[in-house]
Coordinates of C-alpha atoms in Angstrom, one line a residue:
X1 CA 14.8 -41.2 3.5
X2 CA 11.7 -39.1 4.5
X3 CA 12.2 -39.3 8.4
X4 CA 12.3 -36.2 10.3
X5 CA 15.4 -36.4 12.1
X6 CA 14.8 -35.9 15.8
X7 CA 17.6 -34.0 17.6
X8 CA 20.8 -36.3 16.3
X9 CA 22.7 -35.0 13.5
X10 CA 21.8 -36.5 10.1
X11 CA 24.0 -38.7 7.4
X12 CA 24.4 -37.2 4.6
X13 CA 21.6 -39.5 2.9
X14 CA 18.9 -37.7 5.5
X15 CA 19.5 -34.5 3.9
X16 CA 17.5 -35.6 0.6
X17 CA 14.0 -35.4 2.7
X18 CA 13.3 -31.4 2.8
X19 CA 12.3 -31.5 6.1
X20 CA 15.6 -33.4 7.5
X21 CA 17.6 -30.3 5.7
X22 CA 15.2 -27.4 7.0
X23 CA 15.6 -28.9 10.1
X24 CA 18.9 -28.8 10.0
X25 CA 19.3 -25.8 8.9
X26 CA 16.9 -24.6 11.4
X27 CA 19.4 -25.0 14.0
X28 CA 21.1 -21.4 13.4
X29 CA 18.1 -19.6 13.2
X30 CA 18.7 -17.9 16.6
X31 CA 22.0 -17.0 15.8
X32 CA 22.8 -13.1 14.9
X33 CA 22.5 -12.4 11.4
X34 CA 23.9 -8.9 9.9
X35 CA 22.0 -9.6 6.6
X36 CA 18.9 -10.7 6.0
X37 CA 19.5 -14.0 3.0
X38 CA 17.5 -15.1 0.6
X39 CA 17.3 -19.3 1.0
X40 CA 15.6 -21.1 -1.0
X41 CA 15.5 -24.9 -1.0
X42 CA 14.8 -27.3 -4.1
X43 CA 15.0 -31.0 -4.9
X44 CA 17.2 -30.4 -7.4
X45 CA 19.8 -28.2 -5.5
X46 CA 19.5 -30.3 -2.3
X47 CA 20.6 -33.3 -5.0
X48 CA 23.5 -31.3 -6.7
X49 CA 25.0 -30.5 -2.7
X50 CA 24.7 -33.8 -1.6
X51 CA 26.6 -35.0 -4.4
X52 CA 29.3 -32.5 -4.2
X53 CA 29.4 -33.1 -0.5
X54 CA 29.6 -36.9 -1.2
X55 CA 32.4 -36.0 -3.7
X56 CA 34.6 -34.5 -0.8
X57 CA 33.7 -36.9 1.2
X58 CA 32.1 -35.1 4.2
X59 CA 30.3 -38.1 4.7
X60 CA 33.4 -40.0 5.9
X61 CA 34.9 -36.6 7.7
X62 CA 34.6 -36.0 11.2
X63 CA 33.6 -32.5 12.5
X64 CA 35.6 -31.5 15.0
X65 CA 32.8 -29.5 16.9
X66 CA 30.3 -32.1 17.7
X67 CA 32.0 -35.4 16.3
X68 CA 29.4 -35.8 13.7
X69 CA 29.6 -36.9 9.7
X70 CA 28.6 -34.8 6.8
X71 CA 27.7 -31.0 5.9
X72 CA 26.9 -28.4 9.4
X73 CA 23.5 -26.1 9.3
X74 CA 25.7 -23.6 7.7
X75 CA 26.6 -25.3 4.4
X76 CA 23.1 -25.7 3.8
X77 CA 22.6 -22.3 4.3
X78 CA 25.6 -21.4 1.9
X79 CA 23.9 -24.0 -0.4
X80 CA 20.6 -22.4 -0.2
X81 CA 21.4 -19.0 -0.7
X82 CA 22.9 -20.2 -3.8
X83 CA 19.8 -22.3 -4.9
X84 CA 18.0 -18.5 -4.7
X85 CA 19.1 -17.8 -7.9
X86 CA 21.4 -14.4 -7.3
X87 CA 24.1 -13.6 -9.7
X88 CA 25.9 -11.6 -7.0
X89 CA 26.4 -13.5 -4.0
X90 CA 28.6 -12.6 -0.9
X91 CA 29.2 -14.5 1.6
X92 CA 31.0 -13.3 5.0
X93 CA 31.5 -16.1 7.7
X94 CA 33.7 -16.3 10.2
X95 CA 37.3 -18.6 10.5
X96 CA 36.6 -22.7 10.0
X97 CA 32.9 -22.1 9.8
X98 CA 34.1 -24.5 6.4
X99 CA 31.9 -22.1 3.9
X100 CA 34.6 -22.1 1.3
X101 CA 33.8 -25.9 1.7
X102 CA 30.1 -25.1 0.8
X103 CA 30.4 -23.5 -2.2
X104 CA 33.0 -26.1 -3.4
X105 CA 30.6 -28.5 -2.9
X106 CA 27.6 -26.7 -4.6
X107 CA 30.6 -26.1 -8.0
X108 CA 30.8 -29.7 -8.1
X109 CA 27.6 -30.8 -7.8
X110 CA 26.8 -28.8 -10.3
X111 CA 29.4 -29.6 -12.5
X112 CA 28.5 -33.2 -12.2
X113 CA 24.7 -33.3 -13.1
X114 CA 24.6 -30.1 -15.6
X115 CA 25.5 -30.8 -19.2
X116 CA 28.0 -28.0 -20.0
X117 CA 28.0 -26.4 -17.1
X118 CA 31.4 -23.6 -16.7
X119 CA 32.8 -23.0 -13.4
X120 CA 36.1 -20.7 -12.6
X121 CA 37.4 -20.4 -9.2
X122 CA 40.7 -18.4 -7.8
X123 CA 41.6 -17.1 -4.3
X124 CA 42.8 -13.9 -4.0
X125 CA 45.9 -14.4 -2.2
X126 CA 48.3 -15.7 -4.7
X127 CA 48.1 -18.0 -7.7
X128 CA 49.9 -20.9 -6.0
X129 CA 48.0 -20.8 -2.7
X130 CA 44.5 -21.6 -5.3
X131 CA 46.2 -24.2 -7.0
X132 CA 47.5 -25.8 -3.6
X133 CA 43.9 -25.5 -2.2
X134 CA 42.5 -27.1 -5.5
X135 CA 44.6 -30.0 -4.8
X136 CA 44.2 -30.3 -0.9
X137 CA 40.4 -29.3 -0.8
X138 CA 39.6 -31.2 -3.3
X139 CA 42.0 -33.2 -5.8
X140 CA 43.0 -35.3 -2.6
X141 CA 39.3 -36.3 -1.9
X142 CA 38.4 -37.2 -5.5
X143 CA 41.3 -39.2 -5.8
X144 CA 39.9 -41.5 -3.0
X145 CA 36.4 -41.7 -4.3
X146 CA 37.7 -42.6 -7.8
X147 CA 41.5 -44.4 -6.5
X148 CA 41.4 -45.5 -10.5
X149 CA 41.6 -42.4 -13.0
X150 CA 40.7 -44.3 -15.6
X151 CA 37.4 -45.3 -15.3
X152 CA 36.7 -42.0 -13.2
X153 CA 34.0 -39.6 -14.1
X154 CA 36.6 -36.9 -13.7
X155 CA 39.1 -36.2 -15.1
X156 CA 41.9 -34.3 -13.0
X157 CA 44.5 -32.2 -14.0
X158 CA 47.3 -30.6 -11.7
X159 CA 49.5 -29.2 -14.1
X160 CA 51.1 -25.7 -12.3
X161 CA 48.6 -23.3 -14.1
X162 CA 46.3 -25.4 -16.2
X163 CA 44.5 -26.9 -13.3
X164 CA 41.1 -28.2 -13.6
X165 CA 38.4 -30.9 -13.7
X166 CA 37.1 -32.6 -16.9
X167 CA 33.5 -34.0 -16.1
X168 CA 33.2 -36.7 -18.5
X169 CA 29.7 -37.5 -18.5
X170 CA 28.0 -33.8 -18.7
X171 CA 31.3 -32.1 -20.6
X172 CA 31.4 -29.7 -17.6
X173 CA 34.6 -27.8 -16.5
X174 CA 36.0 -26.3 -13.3
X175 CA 39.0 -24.4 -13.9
X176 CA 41.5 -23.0 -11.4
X177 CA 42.7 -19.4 -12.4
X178 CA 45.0 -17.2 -10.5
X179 CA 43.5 -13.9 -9.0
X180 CA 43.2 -11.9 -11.7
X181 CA 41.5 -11.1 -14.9
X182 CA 43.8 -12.8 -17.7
X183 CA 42.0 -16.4 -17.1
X184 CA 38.8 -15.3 -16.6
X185 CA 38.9 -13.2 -19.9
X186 CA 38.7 -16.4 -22.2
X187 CA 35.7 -18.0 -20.5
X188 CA 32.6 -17.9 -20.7
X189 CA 31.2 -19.2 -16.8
X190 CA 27.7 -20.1 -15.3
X191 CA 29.6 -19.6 -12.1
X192 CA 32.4 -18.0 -11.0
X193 CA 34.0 -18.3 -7.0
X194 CA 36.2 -15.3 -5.6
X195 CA 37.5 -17.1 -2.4
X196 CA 39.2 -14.8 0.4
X197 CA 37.6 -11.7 -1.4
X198 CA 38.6 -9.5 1.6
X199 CA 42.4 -9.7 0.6
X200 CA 42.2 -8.6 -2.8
X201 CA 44.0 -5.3 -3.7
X202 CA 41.9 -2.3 -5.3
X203 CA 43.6 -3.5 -8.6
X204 CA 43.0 -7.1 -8.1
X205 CA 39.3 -6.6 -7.1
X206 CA 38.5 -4.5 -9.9
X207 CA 40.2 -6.4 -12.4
X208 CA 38.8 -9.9 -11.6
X209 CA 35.1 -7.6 -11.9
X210 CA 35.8 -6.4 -14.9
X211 CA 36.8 -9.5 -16.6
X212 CA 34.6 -12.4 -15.0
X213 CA 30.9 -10.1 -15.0
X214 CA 31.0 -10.0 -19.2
X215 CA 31.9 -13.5 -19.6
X216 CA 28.6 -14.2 -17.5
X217 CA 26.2 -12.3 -19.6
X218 CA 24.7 -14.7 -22.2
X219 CA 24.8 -17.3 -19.3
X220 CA 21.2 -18.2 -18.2
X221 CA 21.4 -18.3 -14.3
X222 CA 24.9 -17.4 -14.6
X223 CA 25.9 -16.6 -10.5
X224 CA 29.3 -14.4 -9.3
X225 CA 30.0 -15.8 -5.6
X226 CA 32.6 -13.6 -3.1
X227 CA 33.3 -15.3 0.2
X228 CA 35.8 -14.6 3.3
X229 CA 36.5 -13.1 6.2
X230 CA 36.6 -9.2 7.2
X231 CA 39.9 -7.3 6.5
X232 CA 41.7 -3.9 8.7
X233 CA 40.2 -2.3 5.7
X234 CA 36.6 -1.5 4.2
X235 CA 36.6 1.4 1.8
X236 CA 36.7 -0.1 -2.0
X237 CA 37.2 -3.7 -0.6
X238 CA 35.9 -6.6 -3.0
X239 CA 34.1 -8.1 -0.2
X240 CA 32.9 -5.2 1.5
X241 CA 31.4 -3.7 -1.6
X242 CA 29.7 -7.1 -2.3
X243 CA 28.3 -7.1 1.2
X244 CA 26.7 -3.8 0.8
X245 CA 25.7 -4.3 -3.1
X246 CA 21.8 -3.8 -3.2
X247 CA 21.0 -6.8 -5.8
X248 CA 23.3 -9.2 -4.0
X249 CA 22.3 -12.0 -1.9
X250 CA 24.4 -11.7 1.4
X251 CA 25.4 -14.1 4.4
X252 CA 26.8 -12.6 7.1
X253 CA 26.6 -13.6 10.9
X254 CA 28.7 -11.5 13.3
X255 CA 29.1 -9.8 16.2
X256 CA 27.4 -5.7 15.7
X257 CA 29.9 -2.9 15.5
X258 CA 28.2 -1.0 18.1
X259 CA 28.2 -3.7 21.2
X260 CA 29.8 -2.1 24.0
X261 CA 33.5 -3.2 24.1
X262 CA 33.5 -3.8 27.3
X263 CA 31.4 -6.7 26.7
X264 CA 34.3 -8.2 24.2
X265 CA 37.4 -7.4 26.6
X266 CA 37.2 -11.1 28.3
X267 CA 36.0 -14.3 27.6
X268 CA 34.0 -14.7 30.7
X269 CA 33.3 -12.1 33.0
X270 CA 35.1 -13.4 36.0
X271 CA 37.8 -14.8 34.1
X272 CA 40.7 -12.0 33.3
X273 CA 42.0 -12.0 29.6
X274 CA 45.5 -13.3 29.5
X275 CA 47.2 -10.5 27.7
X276 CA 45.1 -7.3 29.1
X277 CA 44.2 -8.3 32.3
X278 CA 40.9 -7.5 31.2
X279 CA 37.3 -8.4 33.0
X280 CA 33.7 -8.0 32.7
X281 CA 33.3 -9.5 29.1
X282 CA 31.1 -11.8 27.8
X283 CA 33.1 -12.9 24.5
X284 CA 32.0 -16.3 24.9
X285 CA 28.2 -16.2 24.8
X286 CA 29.1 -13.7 21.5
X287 CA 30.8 -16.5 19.8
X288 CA 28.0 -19.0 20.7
X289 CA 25.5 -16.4 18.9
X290 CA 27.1 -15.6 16.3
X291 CA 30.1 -17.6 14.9
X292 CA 28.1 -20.8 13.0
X293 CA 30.7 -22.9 12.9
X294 CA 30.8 -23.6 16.8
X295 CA 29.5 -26.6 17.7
X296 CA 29.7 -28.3 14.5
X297 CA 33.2 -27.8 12.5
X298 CA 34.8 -25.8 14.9
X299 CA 35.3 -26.7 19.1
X300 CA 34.8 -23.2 21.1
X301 CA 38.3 -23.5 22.7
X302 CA 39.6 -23.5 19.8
X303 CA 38.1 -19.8 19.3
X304 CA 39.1 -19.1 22.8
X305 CA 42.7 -19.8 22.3
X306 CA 42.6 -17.2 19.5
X307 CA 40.6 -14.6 21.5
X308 CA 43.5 -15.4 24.1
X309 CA 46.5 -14.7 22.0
X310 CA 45.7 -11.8 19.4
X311 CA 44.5 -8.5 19.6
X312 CA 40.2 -7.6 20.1
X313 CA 40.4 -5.4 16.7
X314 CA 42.2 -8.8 14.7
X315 CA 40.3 -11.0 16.8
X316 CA 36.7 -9.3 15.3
X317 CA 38.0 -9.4 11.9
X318 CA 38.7 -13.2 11.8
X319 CA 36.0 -14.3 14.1
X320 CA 33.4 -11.5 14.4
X321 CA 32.1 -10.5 11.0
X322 CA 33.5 -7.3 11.2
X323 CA 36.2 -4.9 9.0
X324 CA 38.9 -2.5 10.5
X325 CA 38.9 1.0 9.7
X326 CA 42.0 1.5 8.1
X327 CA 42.0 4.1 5.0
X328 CA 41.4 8.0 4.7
X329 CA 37.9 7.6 3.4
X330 CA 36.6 5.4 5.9
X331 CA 33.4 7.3 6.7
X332 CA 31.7 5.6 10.4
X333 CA 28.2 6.7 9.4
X334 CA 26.0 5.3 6.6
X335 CA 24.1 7.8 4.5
X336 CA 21.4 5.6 4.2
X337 CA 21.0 5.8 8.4
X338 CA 21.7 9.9 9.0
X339 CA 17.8 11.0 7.7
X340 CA 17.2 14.7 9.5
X341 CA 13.4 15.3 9.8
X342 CA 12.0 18.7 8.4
X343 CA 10.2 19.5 11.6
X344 CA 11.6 23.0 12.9
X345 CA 13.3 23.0 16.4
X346 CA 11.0 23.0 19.2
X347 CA 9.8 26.6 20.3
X348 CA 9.8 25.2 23.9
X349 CA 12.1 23.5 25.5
X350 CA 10.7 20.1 26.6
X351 CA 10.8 19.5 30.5
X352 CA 13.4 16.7 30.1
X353 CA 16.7 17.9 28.3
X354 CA 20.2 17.2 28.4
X355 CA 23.2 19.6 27.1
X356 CA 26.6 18.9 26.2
X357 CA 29.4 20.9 25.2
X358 CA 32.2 20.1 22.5
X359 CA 35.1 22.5 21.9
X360 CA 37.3 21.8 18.4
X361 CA 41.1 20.1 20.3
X362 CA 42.9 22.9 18.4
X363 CA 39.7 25.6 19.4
X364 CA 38.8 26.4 15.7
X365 CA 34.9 25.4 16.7
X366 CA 33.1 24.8 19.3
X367 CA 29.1 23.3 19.4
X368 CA 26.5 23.0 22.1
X369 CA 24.0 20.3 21.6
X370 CA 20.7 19.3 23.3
X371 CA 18.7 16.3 23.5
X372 CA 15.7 14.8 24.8
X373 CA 12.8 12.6 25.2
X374 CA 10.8 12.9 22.1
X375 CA 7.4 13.7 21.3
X376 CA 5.5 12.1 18.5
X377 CA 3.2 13.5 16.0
X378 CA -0.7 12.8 16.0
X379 CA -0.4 10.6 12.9
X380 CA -1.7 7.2 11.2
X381 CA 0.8 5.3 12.5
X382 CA 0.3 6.3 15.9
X383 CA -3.3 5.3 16.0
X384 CA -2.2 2.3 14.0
X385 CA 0.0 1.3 17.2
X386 CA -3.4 1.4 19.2
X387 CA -5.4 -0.6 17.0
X388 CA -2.4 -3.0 18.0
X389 CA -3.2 -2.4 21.5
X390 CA -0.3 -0.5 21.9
X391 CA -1.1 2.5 23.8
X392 CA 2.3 4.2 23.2
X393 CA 5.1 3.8 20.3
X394 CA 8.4 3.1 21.7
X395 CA 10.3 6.1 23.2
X396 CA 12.2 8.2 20.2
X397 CA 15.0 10.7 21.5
X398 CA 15.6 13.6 19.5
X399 CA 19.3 15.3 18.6
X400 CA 20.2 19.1 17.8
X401 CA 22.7 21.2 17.5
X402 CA 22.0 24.2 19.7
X403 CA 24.6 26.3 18.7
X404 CA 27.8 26.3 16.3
X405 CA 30.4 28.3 15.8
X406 CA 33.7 29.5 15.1
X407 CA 36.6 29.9 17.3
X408 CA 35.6 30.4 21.1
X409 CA 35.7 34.3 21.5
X410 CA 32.2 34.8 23.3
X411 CA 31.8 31.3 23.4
X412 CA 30.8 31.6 26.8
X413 CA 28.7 34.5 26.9
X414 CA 26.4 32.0 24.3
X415 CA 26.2 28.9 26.4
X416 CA 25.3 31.2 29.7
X417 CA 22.4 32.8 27.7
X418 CA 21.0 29.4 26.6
X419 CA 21.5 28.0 29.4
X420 CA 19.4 30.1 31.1
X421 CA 16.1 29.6 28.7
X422 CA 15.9 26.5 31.8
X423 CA 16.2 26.7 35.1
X424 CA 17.9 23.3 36.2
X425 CA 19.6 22.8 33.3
X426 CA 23.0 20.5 33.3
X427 CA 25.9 21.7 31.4
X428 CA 27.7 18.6 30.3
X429 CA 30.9 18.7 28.7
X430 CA 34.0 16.7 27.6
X431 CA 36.7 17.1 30.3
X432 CA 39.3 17.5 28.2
X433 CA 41.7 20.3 26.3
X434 CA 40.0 23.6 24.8
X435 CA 36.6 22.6 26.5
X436 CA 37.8 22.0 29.9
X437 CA 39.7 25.4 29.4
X438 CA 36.1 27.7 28.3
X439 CA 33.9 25.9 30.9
X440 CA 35.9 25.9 34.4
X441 CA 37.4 28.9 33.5
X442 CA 34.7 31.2 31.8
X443 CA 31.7 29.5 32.0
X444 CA 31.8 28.4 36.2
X445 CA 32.5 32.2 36.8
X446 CA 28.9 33.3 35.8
X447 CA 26.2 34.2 38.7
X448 CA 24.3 32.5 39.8
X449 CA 27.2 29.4 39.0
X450 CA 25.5 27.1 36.3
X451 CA 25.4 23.3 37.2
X452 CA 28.3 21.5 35.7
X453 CA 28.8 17.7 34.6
X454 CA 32.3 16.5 33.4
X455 CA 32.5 13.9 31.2
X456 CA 35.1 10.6 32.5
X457 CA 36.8 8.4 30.1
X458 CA 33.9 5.8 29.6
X459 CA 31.4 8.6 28.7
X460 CA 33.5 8.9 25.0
X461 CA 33.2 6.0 24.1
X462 CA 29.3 4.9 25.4
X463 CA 28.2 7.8 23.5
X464 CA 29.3 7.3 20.3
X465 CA 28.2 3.3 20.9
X466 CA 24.8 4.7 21.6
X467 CA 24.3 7.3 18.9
X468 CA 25.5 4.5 16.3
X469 CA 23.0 1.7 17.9
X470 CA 19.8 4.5 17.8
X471 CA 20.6 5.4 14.3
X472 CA 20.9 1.8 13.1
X473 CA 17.1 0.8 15.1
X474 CA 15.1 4.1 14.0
X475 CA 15.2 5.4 17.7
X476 CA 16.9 8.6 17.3
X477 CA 15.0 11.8 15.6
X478 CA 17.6 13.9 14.0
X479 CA 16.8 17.9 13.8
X480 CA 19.5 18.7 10.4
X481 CA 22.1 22.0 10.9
X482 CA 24.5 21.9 8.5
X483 CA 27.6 21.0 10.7
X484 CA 26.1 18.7 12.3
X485 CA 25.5 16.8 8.9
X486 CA 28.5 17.4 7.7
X487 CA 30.1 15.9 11.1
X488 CA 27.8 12.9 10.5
X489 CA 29.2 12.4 6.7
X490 CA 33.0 12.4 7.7
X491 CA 33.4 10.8 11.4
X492 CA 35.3 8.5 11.2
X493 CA 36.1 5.7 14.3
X494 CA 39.1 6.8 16.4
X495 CA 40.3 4.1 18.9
X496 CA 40.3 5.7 22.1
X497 CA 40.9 4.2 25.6
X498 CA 41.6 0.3 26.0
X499 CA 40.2 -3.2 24.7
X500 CA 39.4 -1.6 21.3
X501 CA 36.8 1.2 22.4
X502 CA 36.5 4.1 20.2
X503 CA 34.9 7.4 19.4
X504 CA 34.0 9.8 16.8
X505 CA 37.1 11.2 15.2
X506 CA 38.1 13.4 11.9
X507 CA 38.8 11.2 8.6
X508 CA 42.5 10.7 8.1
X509 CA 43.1 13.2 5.1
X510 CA 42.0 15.8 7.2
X511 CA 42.8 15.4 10.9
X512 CA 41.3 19.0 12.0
X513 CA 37.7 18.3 10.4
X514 CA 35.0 19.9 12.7
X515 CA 33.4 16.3 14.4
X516 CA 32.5 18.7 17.8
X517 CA 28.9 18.9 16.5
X518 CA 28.3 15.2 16.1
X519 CA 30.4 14.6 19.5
X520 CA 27.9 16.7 21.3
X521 CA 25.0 15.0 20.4
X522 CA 26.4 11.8 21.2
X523 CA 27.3 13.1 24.6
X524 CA 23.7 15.0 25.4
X525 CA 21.9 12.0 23.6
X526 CA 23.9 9.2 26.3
X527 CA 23.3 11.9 29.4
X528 CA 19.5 12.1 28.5
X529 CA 18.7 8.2 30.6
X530 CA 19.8 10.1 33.7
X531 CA 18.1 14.0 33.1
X532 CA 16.0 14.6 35.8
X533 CA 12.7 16.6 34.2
X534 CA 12.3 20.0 35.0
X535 CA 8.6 21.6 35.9
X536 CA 8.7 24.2 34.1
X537 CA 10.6 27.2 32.1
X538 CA 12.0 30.0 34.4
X539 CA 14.5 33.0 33.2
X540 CA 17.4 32.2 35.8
X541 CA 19.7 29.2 36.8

């Protein structure tokens, strides 16, 4: 069938024309994407899914999120970041978005036309839990394609331990092995499938790596595939380290760590949550953007009745592409994302600046930072942005830390004297503990009274949302101290407030860790939208 389908779903048989399947596929292109797959589309790949699909039958299934037959725009998306030709591949969707479906499909097509062709396959929750998905997911389905075993291409085993299919016609195997590295040690695999990948152990993880990745090495084309949904914990998690591996080929839609949470704390705006009360959230259109299963295998009340009944942190993790922050070592911000510029600090103050004021909550150090509006260097790229037509580059904001030090004794003398290098400038400061103490208490008493702005509980948590989203698009210029870069290699994320908001905070194995200079400049950097620009510098308040 050549046809280009036209708006209705296709049959299965459809998918064989390249244009039906990239139109097909086209349909999640405006969802949100964390990663940035590789998909690659050939004859013969399109041939080996269909054939695994027709194998499980998805031709005779009905999806439950639009009533249609046959594999959603997101299998072929699993299926064509396999056809790219990757040996790592990772793979993180959200809940009945049916990719462990995908890649089962894209093992036995395979299997079925390659002569010879090895495949392993475990889950990494328990040994039984594969081998009663292996006959579920798919022994029940062959068994109904072929109802006589005897003149079956495949040959089926379900033997407690020993399961696997014998393909009779190309000699190909696909063997069932519980999660860990004996099985896998024997083998020698063109494809091996780590299924839930987020619930392996450190042990598990490691010992499934080390045993499956030298069985693959005289295997030409041989792929390593981890799929699953986030887990309460990221640092040396199979899956998370196979998300963020360099060489690997990754799919991964989700909802962004850094979108206001106030967003996520209902499912409508109008409509309050059932458990919190909550209002103002837009958790619905965030579904509908990014889970890419809705619509197709999955009906969005059935999301919503999850959203209603379980936490926002659980409720991210199974539907939201993202990990908790459980674990000492959980550092919040990337190396790869904290680059300081070499430029010195400013001589002059620019007109438009915004201060903020951090004291340590036990008052071992306090730091004064300062942000603003900044300006860009004559450079290539500039003039490049007028060639464009572009008369100015987007607005950067710059970060520093002003001053640092420890303990408070003549804190306040500092600040004062800084402060007035400005006239008009707003001391803003975190209303709270040792900083609350050193401002309305020393720093109000000087003449003439500098002009004061308290943080309230929402500021917390905006700024640290904002610092992470201008790192993450290249709109915040960082000037380097050295506590302020150590701050930015430890944070870690704190929940503070309600609905799941958070903050900067100190890593777990060490709970008094300086973070004041890195929650300064999240505080000056979120009060810079609202700095009113002063004319020039004066020598008084």
């Amino acid at each position: 069938m050549t046809t280009l389908i036209t708006g209705a779903p296709p049959l299965l048989t459809d998918l064989w024309s390249e244009a039906n399947w990239l139109d097909w596929r086209s349909r999640l292109d405006g969802h949100h994407a964390i990663s940035a797959p590789q998909l690659v589309t050939t004859a013969q790949a399109r041939g080996e899914f269909i054939e695994g699909a027709r194998l499980l039958r998805l031709d005779h299934r009905e999806r439950a999120g639009d009533g249609g037959m046959g594999p959603s725009p997101m299998q072929l998306m699993v299926a064509d970041l396999l056809a790219a030709g990757a040996f790592m591949n990772a793979i993180d969707e959200s809940r009945r978005s049916t990719k462990t479906t995908a890649v089962q499909a894209v093992m036995l097509g395979r299997c079925y036309h390659r002569e010879d062709y090895q495949v392993g396959w475990t889950m990494f929750t328990t040994g039984a839990k594969a081998g009663e998905r292996f006959r579920k997911d798919i022994v029940a389905h062959l068994r109904r394609v072929y109802p006589d075993e005897r003149t079956s291409p495949i040959k089926i085993n379900v033997g407690k331990g020993t399961e696997h299919l014998e393909f009779r016609d190309t000699g190909s195997f696909l063997n069932v092995y519980t999660p860990n590295g004996e099985g896998f040690r024997s083998g020698g695999f063109d494809m091996a499938f780590g299924d839930e990948a987020a619930e392996a152990d450190l042990d598990q993880g490691s010992d499934v790596e080390r045993a499956v990745i030298p069985t693959m090495d005289t295997k030409v084309g041989a792929q390593f595939v981890l799929a699953g949904t986030g887990a309460k914990w990221r640092t040396g998690n199979l899956l998370w380290r196979a998300l963020h591996n360099p060489d690997a080929n990754v799919l991964w839609h989700g909802i962004p760590e850094t979108t206001d949470r106030e967003q996520l704390a209902s499912w409508e705006p109008d409509v309050p949550h059932p458990l919190t009360g909550a209002t103002g959230g837009r958790m619905r259109e965030w579904i509908e953007l990014t889970h890419p299963g809705v619509g197709y295998t999955t009906p969005v009340n059935a999301v919503k009745r999850s959203f209603d009944t379980v936490s926002l942190d659980d409720f991210l993790i199974e539907y939201g592409g993202q990990f908790g922050f459980e674990g000492a070592a959980d550092a919040m911000i990337p190396p790869a994302l904290w680059k300081p510029t070499s430029e010195p600090f400013p001589a002059e103050l620019p007109a438009r600046c915004s201060v903020a004021l951090k004291v340590h909550h036990l008052g071992h150090a306090a730091s004064l930072a300062i942000a603003w509006n900044y300006e860009e260097p004559t450079d290539l790229v500039g003039e490049a942005f007028e060639l464009d037509g572009v008369r100015e580059r987007p607005q950067r904001r710059a970060i520093a830390l002003w001053h640092w030090q420890q303990g408070t004794h003549g804190l306040a003398r500092e600040v004062i004297e800084r402060l007035r290098k400005r006239s008009g400038l707003v001391l803003g400061y975190d209303k709270r503990g040792y900083t609350e103490d050193i401002v309305e208490k020393e720093i109000s008493l000087a003449q003439p009274s500098p002009i004061l702005r308290a943080s309230i509980t929402n500021d917390i948590p905006r700024s640290a949302v904002a610092l992470m989203k201008g790192l993450e698009n290249g709109s915040v210029v960082i000037f380097g101290h050295d506590q302020l870069n150590a701050a930015a290699s430890r944070a870690t994320r704190q929940a503070f407030g309600n609905y799941g908001t958070w903050r900067f905070g100190a890593p777990k194995d060490d709970p008094d860790f300086d973070v004041t200079p890195l929650e300064a400049a999240a505080l000056a950097l979120h009060w810079l939208e609202d700095t009113i620009p002063i004319a020039s510098p004066d020598d008084s308040f």
